[in-house]
Coordinates of C-alpha atoms in Angstrom, one line a residue:
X10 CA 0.0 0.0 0.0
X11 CA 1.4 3.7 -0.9
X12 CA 1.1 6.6 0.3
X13 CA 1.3 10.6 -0.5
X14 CA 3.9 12.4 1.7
X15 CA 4.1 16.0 1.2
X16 CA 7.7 17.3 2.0
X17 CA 8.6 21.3 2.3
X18 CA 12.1 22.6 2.4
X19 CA 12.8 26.3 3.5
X20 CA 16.3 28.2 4.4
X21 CA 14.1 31.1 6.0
X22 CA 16.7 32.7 8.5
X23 CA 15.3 32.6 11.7
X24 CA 16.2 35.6 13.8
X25 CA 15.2 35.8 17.8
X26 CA 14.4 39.4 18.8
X27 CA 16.0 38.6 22.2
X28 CA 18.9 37.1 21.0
X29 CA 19.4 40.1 18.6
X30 CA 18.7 42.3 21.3
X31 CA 21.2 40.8 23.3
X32 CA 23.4 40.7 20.7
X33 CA 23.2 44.6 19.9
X34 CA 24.0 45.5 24.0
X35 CA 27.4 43.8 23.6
X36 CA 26.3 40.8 25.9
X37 CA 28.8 37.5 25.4
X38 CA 27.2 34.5 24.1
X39 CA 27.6 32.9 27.6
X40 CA 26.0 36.6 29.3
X41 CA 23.3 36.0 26.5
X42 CA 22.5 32.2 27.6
X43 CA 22.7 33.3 31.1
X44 CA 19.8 36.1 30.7
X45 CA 17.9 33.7 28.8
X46 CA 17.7 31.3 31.1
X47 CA 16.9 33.9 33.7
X48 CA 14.1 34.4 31.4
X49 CA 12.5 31.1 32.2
X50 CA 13.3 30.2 28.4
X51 CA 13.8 27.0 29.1
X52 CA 10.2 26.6 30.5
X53 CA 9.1 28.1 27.8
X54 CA 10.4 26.1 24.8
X55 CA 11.0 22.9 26.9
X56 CA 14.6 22.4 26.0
X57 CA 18.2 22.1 27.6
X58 CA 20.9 24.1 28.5
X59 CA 23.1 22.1 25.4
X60 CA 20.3 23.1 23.1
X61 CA 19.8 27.0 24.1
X62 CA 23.5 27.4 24.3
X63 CA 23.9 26.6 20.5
X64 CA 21.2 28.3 19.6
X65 CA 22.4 31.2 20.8
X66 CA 25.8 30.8 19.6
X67 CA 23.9 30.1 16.1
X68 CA 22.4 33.2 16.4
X69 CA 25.6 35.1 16.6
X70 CA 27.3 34.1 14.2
X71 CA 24.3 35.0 12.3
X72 CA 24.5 38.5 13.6
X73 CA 28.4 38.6 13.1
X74 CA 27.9 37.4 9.4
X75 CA 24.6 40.3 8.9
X76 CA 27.3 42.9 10.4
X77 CA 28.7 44.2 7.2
X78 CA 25.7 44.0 5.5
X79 CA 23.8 46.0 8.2
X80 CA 26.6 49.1 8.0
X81 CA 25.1 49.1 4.2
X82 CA 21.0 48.6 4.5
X83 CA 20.7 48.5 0.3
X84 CA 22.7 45.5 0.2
X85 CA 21.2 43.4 2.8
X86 CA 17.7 43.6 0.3
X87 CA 19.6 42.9 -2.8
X88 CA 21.8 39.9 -1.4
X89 CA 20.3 36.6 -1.4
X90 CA 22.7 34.2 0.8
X91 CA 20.2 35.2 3.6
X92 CA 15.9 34.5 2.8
X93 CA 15.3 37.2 5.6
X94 CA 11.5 38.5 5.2
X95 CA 11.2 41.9 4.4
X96 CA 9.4 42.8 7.9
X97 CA 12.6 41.2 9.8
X98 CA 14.9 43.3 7.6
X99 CA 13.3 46.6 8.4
X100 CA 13.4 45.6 12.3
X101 CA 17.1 44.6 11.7
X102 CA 18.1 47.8 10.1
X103 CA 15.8 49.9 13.0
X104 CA 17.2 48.3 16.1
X105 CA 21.0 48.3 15.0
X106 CA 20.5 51.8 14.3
X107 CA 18.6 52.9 17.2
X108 CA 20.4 54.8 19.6
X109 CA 20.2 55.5 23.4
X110 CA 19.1 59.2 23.8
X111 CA 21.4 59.7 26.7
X112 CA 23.9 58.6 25.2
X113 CA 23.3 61.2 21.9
X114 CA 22.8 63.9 24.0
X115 CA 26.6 63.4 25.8
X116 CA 27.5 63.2 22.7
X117 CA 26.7 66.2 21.1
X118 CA 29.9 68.5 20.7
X119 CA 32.1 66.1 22.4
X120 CA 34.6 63.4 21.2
X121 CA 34.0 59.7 22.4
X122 CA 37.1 59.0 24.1
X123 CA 36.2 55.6 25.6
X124 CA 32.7 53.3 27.0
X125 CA 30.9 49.9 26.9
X126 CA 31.0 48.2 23.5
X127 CA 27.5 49.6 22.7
X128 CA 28.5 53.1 23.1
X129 CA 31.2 52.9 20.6
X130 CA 28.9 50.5 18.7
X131 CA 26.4 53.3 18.2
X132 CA 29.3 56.3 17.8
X133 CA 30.7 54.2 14.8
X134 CA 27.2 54.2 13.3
X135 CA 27.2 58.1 13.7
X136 CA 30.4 58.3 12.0
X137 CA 29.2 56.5 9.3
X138 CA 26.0 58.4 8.6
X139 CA 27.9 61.5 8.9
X140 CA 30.5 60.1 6.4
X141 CA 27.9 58.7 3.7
X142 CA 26.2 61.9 3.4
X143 CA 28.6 64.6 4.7
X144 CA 29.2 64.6 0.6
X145 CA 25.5 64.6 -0.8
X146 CA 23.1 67.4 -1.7
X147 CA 19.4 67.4 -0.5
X148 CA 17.7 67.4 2.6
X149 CA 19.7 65.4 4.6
X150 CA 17.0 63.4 6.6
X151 CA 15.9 62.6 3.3
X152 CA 19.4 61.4 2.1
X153 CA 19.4 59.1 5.6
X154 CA 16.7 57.4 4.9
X155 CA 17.2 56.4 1.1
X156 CA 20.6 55.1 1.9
X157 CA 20.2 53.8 5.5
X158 CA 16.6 52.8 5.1
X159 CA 15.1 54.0 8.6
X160 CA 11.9 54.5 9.6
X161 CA 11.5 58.8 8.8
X162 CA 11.4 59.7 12.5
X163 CA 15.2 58.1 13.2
X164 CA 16.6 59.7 10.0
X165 CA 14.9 62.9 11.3
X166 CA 17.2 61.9 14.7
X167 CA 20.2 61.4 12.6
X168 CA 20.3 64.2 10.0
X169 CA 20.5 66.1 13.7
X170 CA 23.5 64.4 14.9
X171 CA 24.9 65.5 12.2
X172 CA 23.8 69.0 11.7
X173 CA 25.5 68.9 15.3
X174 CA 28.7 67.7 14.1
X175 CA 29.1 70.4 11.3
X176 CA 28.1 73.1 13.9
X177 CA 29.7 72.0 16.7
X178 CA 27.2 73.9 19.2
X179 CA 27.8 73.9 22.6
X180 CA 25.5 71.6 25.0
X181 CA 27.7 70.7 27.6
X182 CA 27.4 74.0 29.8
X183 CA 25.3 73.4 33.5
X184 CA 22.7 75.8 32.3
X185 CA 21.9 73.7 29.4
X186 CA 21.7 70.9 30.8
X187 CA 17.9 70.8 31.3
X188 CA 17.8 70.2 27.2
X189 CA 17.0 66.6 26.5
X190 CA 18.7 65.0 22.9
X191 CA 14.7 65.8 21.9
X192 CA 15.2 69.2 22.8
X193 CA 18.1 70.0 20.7
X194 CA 16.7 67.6 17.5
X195 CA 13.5 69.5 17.2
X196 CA 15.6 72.9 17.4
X197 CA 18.2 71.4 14.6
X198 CA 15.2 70.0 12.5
X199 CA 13.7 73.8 12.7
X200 CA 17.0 75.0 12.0
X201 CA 17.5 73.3 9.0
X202 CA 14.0 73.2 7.5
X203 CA 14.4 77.1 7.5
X204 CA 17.7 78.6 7.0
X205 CA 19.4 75.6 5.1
X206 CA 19.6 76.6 1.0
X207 CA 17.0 73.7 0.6
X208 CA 14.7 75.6 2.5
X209 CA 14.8 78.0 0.0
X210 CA 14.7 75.5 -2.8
X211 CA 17.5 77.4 -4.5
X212 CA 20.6 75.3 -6.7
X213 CA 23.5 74.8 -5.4
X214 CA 27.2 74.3 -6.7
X215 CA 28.3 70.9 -6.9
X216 CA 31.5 70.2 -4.4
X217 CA 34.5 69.3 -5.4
X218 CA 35.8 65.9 -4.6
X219 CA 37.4 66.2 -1.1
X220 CA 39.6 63.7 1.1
X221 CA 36.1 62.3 3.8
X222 CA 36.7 63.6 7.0
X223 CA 35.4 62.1 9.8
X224 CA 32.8 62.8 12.6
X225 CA 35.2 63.8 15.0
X226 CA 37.5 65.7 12.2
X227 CA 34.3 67.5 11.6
X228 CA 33.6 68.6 15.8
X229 CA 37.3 69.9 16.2
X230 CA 36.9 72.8 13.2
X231 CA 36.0 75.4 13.9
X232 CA 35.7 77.5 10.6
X233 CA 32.8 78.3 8.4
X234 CA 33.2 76.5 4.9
X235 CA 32.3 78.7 1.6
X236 CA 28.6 78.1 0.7
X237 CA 29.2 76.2 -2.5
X238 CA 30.4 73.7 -0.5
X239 CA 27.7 73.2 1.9
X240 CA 25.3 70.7 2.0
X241 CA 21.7 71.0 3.2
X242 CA 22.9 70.0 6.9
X243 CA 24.7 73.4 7.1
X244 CA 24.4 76.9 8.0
X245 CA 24.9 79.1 4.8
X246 CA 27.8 81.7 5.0
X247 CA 25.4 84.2 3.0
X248 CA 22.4 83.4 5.6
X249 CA 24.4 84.0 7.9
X250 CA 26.1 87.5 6.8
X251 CA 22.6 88.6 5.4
X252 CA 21.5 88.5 9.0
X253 CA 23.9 91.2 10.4
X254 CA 20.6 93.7 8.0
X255 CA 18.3 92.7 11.0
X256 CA 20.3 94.5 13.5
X257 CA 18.9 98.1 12.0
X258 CA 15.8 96.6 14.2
X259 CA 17.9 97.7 16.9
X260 CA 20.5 99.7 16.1
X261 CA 17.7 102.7 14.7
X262 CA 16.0 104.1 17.5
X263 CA 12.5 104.5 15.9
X264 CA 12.7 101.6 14.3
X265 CA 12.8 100.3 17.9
X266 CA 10.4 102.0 19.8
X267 CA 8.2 101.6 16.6
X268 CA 8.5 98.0 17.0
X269 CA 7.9 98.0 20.4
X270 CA 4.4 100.0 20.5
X271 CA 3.5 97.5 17.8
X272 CA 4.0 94.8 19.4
X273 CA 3.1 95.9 23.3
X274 CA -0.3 97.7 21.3
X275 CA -1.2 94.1 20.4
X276 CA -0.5 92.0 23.6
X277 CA -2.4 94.7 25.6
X278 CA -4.8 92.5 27.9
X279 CA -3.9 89.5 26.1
X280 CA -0.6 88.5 28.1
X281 CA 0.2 88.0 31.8
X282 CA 2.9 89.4 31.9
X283 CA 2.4 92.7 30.1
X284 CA 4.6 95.3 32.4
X285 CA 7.4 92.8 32.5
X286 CA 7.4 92.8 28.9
X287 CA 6.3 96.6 28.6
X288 CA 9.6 96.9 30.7
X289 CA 12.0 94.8 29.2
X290 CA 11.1 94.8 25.2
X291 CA 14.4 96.7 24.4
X292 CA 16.5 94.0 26.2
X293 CA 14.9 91.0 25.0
X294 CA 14.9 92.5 21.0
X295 CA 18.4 93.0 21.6
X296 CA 18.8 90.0 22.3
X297 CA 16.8 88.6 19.8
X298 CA 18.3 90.0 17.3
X299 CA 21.7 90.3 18.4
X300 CA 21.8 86.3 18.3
X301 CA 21.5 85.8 14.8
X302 CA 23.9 88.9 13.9
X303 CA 27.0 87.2 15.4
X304 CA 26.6 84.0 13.7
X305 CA 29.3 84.7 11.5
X306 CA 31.7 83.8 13.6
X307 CA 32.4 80.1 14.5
X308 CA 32.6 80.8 18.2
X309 CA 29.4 82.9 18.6
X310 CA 27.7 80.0 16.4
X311 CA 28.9 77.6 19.1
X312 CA 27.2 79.9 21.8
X313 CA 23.9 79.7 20.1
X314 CA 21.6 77.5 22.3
X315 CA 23.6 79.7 25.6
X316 CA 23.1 82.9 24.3
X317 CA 19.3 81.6 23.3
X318 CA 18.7 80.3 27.1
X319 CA 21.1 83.3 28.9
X320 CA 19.6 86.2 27.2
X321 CA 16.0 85.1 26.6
X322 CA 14.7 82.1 28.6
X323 CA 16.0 82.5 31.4
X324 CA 14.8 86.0 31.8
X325 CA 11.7 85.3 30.8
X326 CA 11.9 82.3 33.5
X327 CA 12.6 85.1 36.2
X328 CA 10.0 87.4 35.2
X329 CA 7.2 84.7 35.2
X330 CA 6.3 84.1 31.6
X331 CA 4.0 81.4 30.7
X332 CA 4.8 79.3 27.3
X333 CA 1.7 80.8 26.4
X334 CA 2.6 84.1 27.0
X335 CA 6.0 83.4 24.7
X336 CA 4.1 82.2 21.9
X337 CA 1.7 85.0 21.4
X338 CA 4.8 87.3 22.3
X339 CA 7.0 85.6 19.3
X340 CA 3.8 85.6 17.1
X341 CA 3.5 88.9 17.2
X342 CA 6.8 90.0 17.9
X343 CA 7.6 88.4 14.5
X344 CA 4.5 89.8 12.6
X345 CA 5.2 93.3 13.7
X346 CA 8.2 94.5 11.2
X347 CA 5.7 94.2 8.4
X348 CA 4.2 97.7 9.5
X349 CA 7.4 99.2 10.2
X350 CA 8.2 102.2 7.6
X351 CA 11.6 101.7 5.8
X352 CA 12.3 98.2 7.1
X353 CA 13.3 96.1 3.5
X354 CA 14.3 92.8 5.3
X355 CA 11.4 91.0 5.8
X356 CA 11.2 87.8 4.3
X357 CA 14.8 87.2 6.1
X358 CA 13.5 88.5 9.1
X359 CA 10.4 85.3 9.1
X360 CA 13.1 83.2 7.8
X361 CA 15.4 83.8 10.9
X362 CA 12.6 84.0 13.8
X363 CA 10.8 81.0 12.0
X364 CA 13.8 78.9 13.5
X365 CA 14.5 81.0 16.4
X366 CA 10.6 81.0 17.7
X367 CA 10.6 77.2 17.1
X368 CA 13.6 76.4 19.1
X369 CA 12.4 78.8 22.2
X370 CA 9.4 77.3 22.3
X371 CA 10.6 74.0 22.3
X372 CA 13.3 74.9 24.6
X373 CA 11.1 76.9 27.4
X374 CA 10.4 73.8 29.9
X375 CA 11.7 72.8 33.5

C-alpha cells in the first residue's frame, strides 16, 4: 500500500528578537545564555541548556555574518545568501540603528574618548551616517533614509546628529543641561528646515571631490566652509552675513520703539505678563536679534543654544512668563516689522525667527 507524503524545504533565516537584542547591547554568548535562562526560556520552549547554548551561539554568528551588511542597508535587500523577510529586515536595520538618547545627547559636541562596547557600537554608526552623506546634496534626513533605510522619525534623529557635528554647538554647559537630545533635535530639525539653502529651494554648486573627514575631524573645526560647499545640513555663510541687515531693528532708535508699540499695542490685555514685557522689550529685542547677527563667527555660532537660554529664557523664567505668554509674544513680535516704515528685510527677518521662535518654544520647559 502507498502513500502521498508532502515534503517542504525552507532556508528562511530565523532571527530571535531577544537574541538580537542581546546581541546589539554587547552581551557575550555565555551573558546571553545566562539572561535567557533567567528568562524562564527554558520553561518556555522545553529544551536544555546544550540546546539553548547553540542556539544562541547560532544566532551570533548569524549577527556577526549580517554585520557588514547592516553598515550598508541596500545590500542586505539585494543579497540573497540570507531569505530574511522583508518585515525582519526593516526591524534589523531599526534596532542596529537605534540609539540611546542619553547617550546622543553626551554626545553632542564632544569626542567619544572611551565606553561599553554599545557606546562605541552606536558612535561608529554616527560616523558613518555623517560620512555617507557629509558629501550629498538634499535634505539630509531625506538622504538618511534612502541610503540607511530608517523609519523617517530616526533619519529625522540622525540628519541632527549630524547638523550637530558640522556646527559643533555647545551643549555641555550646567545651564543647558535641562535640554534633553529631543530638545536640541527638534531645534536642529527647525534649523535646517528654515535657514538651510533647501529651504529656499534654491541650486546649489556641486563640491569638489574632497579627502572624507570624519565625525570627530568634523567637531574639532572650527571654521565656516564657503557656501558652494555646503550641504543642506549646514548653515549658509550668506544666511548667515545677510542677517547682520536685522540688526537696523535695533540699532535705529525709531525703528525700535516703533517695534515696540506694535508689538506691546497688540498684547495689551492679552498676556500675563504685560509690564514685564512693557519693561524689558528693548533687552529681549536686543537679544533677539543680536543672536542671529554674530553668527558669522564660529565661536558665537557655538554659543547659540547659551546665548538663546542666557539672554532670553532665562529672563523670561525670572520674570514669570508662561509658554503661552512666549508664543503669542513671538507671534507677534515676529508679525510686527511688516508695518514698520523703511524696514526692507522682511522675508529674512520670518526666515530667521521661524527657526529661532521654534527652538524657544521648544526649549522653554523645567
Amino acid at each position: 500500500m502507498s502513500s502521498d507524503l508532502d515534503v517542504f524545504v525552507g532556508n528562511t533565516t530565523l532571527i530571535d528578537e531577544e537574541v538580537y537584542r542581546l546581541w546589539l547591547d554587547g552581551h557575550s554568548v555565555a551573558e546571553a545564555v545566562a539572561r535567557r535562562l533567567r528568562g524562564g526560556v527554558l520553561e518556555r520552549e522545553g529544551t536544555s541548556v546544550a540546546v539553548l547554548q547553540s542556539d544562541t551561539r547560532d544566532h551570533y554568528r548569524t549577527f556577526q555574518m549580517l554585520e557588514r551588511l547592516l553598515h550598508a542597508p541596500p545590500r542586505l535587500l539585494q543579497q540573497l545568501l540570507f531569505q530574511i523577510p522583508p518585515e525582519r529586515q526593516a526591524l534589523l536595520v531599526q534596532r542596529y540603528y537605534a540609539f540611546d538618547e542619553a547617550l546622543a545627547r553626551e554626545l553632542l559636541g564632544k569626542k567619544l574618548s572611551k565606553g561599553t562596547k554599545k557606546e562605541l557600537d552606536e558612535f561608529d554608526n554616527f560616523k558613518r551616517v555623517f560620512k555617507a552623506v557629509e558629501e550629498l546634496r538634499g535634505p539630509l534626513a531625506e538622504n538618511i533614509q534612502q541610503l540607511f533605510l530608517l523609519p523617517p522619525a530616526l533619519a529625522r534623529d540622525y540628519a541632527a546628529i549630524v547638523f550637530f557635528a558640522n556646527s559643533r554647538f555647545e551643549t555641555g554647559k550646567r545651564r543647558l543641561q535641562f535640554l534633553s537630545f529631543g530638545d536640541f533635535a527638534a531645534c536642529a530639525q527647525s534649523m535646517m528646515a528654515h535657514w538651510s539653502q533647501g529651504a529656499l529651494g534654491t541650486p546649489k554648486t556641486p563640491k569638489k571631490p574632497q579627502k572624507p573627514q570624519s565625525m570627530m575631524a568634523h567637531w574639532s573645526q572650527g571654521a565656516l566652509a564657503p557656501e558652494a560647499a555646503e550641504p543642506d545640513g549646514d548653515l549658509p555663510k550668506s544666511f548667515l552675513q545677510d542677517l547682520k541687515e536685522l540688526k537696523v531693528l535695533v540699532s535705529d532708535k525709531d525703528l525700535l520703539d516703533q517695534h515696540k508699540s506694535l508689538v506691546c499695542s497688540a498684547l495689551r490685555g492679552k498676556i500675563s505678563v504685560y509690564n514685564e514685557l512693557e519693561a524689558n522689550f528693548k533687552a529681549l529685542s536686543r537679544a533677539l536679534v543680536n543672536v542671529g547677527g554674530k553668527l558669522t563667527h564660529a565661536r558665537d555660532v557655538r554659543d547659540f543654544f547659551v546665548d538663546l537660554v542666557e539672554k532670553v529664557i532665562e529672563p523670561c523664567r525670572s520674570d514669570k512668563w508662561s509658554p503661552g505668554d512666549l508664543r503669542l509674544f513671538l507671534t507677534h513680535y515676529t508679525a510686527a516689522p511688516r508695518n514698520l516704515p523703511g524696514f526692507r528685510h522682511q522675508a529674512l527677518w520670518e526666515r530667521y525667527m521661524a527657526a529661532i521662535s521654534a527652538c524657544l518654544l521648544r526649549m522653554y520647559h523645567d
